Short mmCIF file of C-alpha atoms and ligand atoms in Angstrom, two decimals:
data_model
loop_
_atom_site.label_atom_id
_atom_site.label_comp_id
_atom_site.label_asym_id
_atom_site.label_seq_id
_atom_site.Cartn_x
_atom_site.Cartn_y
_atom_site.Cartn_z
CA UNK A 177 -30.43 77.96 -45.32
CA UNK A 178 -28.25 75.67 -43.11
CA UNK A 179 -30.27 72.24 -41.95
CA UNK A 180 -28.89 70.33 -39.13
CA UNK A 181 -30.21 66.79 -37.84
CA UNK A 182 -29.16 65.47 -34.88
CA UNK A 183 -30.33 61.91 -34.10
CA UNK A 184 -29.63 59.81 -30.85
CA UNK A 185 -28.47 56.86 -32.99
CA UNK A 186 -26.07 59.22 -34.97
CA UNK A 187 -22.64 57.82 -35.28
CA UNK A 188 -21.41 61.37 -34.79
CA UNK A 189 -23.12 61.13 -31.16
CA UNK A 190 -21.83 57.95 -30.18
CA UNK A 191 -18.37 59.02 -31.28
CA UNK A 192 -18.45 62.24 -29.35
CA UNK A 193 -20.04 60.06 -26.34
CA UNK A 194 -16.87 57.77 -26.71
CA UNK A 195 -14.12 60.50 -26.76
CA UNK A 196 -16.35 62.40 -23.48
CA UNK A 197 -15.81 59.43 -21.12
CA UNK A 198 -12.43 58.22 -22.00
CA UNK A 199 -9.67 60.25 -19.98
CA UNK A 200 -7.05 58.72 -22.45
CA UNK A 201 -6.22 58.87 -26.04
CA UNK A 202 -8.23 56.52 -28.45
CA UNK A 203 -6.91 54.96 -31.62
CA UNK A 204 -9.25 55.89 -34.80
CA UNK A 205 -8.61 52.21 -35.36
CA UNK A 206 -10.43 51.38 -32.12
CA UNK A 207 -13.06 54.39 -32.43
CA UNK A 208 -13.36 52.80 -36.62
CA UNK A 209 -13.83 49.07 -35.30
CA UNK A 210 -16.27 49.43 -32.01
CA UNK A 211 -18.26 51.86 -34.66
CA UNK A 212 -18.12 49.88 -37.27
CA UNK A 213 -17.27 52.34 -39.80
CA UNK A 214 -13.62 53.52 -41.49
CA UNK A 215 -10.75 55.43 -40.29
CA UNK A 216 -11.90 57.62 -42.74
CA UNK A 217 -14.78 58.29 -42.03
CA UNK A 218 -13.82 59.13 -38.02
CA UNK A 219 -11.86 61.81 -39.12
CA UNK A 220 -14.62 63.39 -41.32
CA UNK A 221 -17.25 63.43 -38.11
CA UNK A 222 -14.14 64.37 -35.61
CA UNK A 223 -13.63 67.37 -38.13
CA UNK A 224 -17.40 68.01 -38.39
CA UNK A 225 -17.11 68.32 -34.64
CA UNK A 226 -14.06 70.46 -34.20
CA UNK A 227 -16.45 73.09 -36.88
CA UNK A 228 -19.04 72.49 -33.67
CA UNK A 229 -16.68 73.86 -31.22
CA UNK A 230 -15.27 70.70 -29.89
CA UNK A 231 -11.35 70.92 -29.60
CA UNK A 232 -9.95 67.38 -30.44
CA UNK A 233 -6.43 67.14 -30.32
CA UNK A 234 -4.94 64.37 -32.48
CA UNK A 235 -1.45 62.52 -32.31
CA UNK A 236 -0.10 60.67 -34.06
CA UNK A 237 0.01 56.71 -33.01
CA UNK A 238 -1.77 57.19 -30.05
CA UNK A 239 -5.28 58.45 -31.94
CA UNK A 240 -7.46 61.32 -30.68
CA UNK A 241 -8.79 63.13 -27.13
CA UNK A 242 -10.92 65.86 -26.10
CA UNK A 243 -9.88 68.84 -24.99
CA UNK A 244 -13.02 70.84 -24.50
CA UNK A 245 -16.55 71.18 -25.12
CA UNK A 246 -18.49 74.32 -27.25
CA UNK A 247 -18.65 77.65 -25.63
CA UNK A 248 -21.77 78.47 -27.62
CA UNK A 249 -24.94 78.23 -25.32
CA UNK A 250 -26.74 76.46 -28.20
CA UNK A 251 -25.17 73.51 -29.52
CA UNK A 252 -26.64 70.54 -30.88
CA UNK A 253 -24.29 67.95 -30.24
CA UNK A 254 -24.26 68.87 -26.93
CA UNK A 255 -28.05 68.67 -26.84
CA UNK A 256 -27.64 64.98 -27.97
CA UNK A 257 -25.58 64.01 -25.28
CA UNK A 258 -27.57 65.90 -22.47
CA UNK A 259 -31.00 64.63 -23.59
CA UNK A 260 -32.70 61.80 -21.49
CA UNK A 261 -35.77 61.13 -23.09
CA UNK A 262 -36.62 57.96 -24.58
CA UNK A 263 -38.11 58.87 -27.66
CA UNK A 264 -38.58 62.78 -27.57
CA UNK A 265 -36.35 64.69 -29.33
CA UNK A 266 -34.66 61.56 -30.96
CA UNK A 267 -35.10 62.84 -34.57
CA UNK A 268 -33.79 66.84 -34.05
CA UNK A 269 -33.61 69.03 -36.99
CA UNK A 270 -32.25 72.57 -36.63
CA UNK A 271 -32.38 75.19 -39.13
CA UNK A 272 -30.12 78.01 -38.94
CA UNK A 273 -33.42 79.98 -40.28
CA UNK A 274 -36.83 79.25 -41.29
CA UNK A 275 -40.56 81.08 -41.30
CA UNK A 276 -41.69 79.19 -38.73
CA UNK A 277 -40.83 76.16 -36.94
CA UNK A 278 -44.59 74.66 -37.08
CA UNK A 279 -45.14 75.13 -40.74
CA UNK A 280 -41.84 72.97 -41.11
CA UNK A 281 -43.41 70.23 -38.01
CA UNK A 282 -46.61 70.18 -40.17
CA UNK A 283 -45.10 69.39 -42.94
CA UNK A 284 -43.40 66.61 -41.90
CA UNK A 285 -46.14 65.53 -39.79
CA UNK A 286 -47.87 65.11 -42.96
CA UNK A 287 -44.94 62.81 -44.42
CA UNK A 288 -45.27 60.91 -41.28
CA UNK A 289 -42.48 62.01 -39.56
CA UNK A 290 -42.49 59.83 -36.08
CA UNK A 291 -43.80 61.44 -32.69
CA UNK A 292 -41.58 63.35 -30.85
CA UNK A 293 -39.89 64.70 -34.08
CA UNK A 294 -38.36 68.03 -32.99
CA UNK A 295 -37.95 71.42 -35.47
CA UNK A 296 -35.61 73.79 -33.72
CA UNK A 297 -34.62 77.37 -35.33
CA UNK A 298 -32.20 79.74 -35.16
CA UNK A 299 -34.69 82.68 -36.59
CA UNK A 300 -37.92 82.47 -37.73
CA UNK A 301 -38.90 85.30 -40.29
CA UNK A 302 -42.61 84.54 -39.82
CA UNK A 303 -43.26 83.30 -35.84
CA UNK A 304 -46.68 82.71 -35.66
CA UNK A 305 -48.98 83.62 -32.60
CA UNK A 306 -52.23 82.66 -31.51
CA UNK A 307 -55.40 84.59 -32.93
CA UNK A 308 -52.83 85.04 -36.17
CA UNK A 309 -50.83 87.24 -34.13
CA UNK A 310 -46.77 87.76 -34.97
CA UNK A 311 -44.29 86.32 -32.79
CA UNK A 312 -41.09 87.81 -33.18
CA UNK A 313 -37.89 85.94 -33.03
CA UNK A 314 -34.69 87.66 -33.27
CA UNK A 315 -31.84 85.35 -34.42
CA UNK A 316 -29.60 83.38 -31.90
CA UNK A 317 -31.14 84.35 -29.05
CA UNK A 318 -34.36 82.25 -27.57
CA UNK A 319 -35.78 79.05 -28.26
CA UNK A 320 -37.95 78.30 -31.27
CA UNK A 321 -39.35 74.69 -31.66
CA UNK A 322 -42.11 72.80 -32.75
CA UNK A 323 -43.03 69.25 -31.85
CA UNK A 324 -44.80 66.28 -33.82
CA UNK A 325 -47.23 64.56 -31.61
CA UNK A 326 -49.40 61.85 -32.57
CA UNK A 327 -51.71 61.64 -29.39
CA UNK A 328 -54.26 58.51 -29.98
CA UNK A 329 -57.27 60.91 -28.17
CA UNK A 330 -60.47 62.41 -29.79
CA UNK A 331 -60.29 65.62 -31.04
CA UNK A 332 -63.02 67.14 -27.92
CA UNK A 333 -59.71 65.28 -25.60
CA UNK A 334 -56.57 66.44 -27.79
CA UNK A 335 -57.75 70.32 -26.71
CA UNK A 336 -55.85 70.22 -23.24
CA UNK A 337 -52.95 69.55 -25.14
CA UNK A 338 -51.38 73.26 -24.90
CA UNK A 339 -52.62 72.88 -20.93
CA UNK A 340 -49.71 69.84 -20.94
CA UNK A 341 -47.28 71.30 -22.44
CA UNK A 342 -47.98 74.64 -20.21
CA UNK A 343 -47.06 72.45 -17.35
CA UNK A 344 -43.94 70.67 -18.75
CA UNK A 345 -42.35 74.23 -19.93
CA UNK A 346 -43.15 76.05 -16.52
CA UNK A 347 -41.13 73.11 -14.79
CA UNK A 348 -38.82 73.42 -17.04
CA UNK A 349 -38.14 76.89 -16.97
CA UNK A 350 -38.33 76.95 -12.82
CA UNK A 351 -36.05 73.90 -12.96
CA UNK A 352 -33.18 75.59 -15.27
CA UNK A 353 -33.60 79.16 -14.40
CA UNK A 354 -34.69 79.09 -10.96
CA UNK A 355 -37.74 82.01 -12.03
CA UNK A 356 -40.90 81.96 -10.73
CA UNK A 357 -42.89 81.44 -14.19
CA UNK A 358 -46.80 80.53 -13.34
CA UNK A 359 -49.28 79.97 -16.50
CA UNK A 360 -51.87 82.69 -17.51
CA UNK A 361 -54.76 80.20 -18.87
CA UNK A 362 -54.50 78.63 -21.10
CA UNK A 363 -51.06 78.27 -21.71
CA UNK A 364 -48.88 81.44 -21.82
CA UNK A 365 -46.12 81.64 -19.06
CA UNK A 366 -44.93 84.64 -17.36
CA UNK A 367 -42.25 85.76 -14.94
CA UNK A 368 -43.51 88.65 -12.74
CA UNK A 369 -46.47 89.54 -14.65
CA UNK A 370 -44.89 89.20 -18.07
CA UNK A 371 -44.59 87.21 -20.53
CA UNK A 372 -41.85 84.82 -21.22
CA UNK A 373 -42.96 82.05 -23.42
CA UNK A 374 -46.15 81.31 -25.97
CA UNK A 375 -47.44 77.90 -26.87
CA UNK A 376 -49.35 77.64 -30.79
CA UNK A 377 -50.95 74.31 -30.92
CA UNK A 378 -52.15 73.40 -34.28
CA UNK A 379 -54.14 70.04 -34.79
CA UNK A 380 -54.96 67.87 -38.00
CA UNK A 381 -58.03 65.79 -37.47
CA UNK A 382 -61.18 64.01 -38.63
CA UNK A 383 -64.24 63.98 -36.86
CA UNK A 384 -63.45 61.23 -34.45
CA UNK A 385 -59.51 61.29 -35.05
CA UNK A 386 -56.40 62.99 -34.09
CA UNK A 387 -53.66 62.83 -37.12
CA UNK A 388 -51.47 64.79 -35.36
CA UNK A 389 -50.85 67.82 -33.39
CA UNK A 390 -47.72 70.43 -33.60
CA UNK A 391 -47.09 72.14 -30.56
CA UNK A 392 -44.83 75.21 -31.12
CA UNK A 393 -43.20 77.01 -28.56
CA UNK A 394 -41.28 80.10 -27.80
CA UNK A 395 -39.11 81.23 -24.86
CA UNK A 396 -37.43 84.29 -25.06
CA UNK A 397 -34.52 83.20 -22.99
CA UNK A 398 -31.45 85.70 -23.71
CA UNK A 399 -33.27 88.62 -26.07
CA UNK A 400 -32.54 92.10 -24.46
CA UNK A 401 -35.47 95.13 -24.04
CA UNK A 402 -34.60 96.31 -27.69
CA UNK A 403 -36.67 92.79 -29.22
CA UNK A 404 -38.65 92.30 -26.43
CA UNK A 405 -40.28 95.89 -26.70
CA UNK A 406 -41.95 94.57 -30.40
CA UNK A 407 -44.21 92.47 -28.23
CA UNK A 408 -46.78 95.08 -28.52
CA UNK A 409 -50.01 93.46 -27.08
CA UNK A 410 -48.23 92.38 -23.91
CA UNK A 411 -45.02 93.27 -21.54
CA UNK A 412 -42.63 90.90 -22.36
CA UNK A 413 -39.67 89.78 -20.17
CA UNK A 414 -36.80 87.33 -21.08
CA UNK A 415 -35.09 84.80 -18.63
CA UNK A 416 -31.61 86.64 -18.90
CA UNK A 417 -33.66 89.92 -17.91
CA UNK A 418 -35.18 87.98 -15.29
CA UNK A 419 -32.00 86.38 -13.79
CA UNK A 420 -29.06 88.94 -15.16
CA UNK A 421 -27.20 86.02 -16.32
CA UNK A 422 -27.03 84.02 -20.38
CA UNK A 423 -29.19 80.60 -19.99
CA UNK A 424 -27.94 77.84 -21.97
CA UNK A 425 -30.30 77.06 -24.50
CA UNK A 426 -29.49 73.55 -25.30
CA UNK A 427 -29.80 72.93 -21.33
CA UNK A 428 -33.18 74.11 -21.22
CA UNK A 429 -34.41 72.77 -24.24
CA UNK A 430 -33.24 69.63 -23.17
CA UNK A 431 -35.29 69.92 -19.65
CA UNK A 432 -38.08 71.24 -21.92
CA UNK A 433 -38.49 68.42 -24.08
CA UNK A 434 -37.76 65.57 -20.57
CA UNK A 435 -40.54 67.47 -18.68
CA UNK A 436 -42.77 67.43 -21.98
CA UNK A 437 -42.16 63.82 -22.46
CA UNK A 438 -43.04 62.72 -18.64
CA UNK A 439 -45.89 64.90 -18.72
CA UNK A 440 -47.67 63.92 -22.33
CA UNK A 441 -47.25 60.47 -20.77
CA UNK A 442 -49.02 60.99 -17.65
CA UNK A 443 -51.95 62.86 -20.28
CA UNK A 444 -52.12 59.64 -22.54
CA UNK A 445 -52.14 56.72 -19.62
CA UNK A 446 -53.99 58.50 -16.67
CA UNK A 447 -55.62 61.46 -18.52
CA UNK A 448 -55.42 65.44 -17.59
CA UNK A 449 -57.66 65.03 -14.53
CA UNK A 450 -53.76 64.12 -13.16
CA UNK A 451 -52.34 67.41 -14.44
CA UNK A 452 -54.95 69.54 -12.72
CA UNK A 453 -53.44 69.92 -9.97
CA UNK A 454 -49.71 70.76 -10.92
CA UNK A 455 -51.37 73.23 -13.52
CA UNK A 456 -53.12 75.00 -10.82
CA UNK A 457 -50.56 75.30 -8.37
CA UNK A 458 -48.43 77.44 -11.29
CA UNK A 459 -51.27 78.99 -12.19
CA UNK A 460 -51.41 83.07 -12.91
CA UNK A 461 -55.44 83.64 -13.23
CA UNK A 462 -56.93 81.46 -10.55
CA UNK A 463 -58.07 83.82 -7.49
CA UNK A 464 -57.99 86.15 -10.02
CA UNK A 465 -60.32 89.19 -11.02
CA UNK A 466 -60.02 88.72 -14.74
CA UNK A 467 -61.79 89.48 -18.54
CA UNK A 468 -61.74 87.35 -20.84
CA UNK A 469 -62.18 87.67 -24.96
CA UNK A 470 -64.53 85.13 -26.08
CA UNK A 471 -65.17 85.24 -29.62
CA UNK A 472 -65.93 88.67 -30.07
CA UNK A 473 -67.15 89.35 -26.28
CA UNK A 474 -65.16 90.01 -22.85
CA UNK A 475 -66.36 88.55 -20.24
CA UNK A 476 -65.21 89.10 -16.82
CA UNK A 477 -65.34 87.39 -13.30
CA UNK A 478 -63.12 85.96 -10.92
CA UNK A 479 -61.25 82.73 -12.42
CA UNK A 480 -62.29 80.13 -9.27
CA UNK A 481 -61.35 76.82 -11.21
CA UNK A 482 -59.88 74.91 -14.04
CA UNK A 483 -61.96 71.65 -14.53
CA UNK A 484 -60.99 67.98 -15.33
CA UNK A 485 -61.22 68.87 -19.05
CA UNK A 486 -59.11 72.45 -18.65
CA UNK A 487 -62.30 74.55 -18.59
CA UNK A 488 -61.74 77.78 -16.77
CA UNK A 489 -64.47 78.38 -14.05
CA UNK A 490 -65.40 82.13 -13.74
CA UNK A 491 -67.63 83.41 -11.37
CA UNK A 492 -69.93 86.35 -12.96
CA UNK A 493 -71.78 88.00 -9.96
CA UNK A 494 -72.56 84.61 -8.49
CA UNK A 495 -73.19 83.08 -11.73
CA UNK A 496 -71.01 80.29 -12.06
CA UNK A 497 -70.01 80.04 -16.20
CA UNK A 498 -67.50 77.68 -17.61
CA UNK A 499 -64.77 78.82 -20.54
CA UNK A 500 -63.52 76.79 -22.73
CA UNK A 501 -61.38 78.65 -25.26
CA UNK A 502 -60.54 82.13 -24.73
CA UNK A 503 -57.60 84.90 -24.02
CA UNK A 504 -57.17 86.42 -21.10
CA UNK A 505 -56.76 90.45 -21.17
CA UNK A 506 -53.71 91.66 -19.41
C1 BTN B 283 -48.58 82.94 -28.63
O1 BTN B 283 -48.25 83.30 -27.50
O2 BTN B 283 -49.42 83.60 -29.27
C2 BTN B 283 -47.96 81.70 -29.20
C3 BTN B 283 -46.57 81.95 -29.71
C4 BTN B 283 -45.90 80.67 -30.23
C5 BTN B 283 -44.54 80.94 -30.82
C6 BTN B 283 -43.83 79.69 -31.24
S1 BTN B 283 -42.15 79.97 -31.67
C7 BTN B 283 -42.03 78.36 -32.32
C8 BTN B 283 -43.32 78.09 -33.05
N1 BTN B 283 -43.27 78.59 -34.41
C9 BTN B 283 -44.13 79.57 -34.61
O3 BTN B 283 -44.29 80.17 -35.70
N2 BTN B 283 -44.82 79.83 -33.49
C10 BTN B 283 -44.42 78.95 -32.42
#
């Protein structure tokens, strides 16, 4: 299967950066010595970017200029240049397919790959769920990717990670698409009722110590009715269904991973209690009349709160009962 990496120090990225802000022609002597690399070897990576979709036109003795930039609405190199994080995202690695993105993050969270070490796929023949459900990823159309995080929090603390990263996408998405996504607790986000992305958290710890955490996530961004109708335990909805228009993919991923880098850093220096609020004002279930699977029992109530440590507050026929992991029933 192809394997792409993308990193922000790439020489490939710094070339391409080079060739985007000059209007004129520039030497591949110049683009060689400010690189610090051979003539060579900038017309391997201006090749390896014409295969991306870049058109580069070249002449002779006055060097090479860009003509125009992919018309794909996923493209790597164009996520490089787009992204403004400072350290997520910096190590990308796209594969054209894979089972599933967060068996590949685990794995090289194991080899100590650093924080904020992206897996991004094309497909995924196995996309896992929560509660060992299927998620099902048709090829070239949405968003799969899993994250490396390496949150210095207890494992009781590390739990409110999916709330995060509930918030970050939910920007995201509203940001880029202009939908009204809200979160169902504890961390699936809908448009209109249905469902548009799922968060898989998966955690490797000791008793008093976090090794690491993958966070996966799926948007269904331009999938039509046809995949969307295999979501059997839920409606399902996709942005382009939601907006009538193609999203591009690298654009929101790119918002994805800025919002999930400003909000994991509010988590780790000022704690959840100052996520609370942004998580309730998206939120699906609050006000709500709702049941909730808990282990093997439904409960149901009206959802009145989400406390300091993401607890769901339900109120059971004035008994006031606290939820800490769950799934809401649709
Ligand atoms: C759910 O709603 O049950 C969670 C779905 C999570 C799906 C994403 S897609 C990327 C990552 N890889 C997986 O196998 N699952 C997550």
């Amino acid at each position: 299967m192809d394997s792409l990496e993308i990193s922000q120090d790439s020489v490939k990225l710094k070339l391409l950066k080079k060739l985007l802000i000059s209007q004129e022609y520039i030497s591949g002597e110049t683009l060689a010595n400010d690189l610090g690399i051979s003539r060579t070897a900038i017309w391997k990576h201006i090749e390896q970017l014409r295969e991306s979709g870049y058109k580069i036109e070249a002449q002779p003795r006055q060097g090479y200029r860009l003509l125009s930039r992919p018309q794909q609405d996923l493209s790597l190199e164009e996520i490089g240049l787009c992204l403004k994080t400072s350290w997520m995202g910096h190590r990308l690695i796209y594969l054209s397919e894979t089972a599933s993105t967060n068996d590949v993050a685990k794995q090289l969270a194991r080899q100590e790959a650093a924080p904020g070490t992206v897996v991004l796929a094309g497909h995924q023949t196995h996309g896992k769920g929560r509660l060992g459900r299927r998620w099902i990823s048709p090829p070239d159309v949405n968003l799969y990717f899993s994250i490396v995080l390496r949150p210095n929090v207890s494992p009781s603390k590390a739990a409110v990670a999916t709330l995060v990263v509930a918030v970050a996408i939910v920007k995201a998405i509203r940001e880029v698409a202009g939908i009204p996504a809200t979160i169902k607790w504890p961390n699936d986000i809908l448009c209109q009722g249905r469902k548009l992305v799922g968060i898989l958290t998966e955690m490797s710890a000791d008793m008093d110590r976090v090794h690491h955490i993958v966070v996966g996530i799926g948007i269904n961004c331009n999938s039509d009715l046809t995949s969307l109708s295999n979501h059997l335990l839920a409606p399902a909805t996709s942005i382009t269904l939601e907006t009538g228009t193609i999203v591009a993919r690298d654009q929101l991923l790119c918002c994805c991973l800025e919002q999930l880098e400003k909000y994991y850093s509010i988590w780790i220096e000022q704690g959840f209690a100052s996520i609370v609020d942004e998580w309730k004002r998206h939120s699906e279930t609050l006000g709500k009349r709702i049941k909730v699977l808990v282990d093997d029992q439904i409960v149901e109530g009206t959802a009145v709160d989400l406390d300091q440590n993401g607890n769901l507050i339900l109120n059971r026929e004035n008994e006031i009962i606290r939820i800490i992991a769950g799934d809401v029933l649709v």
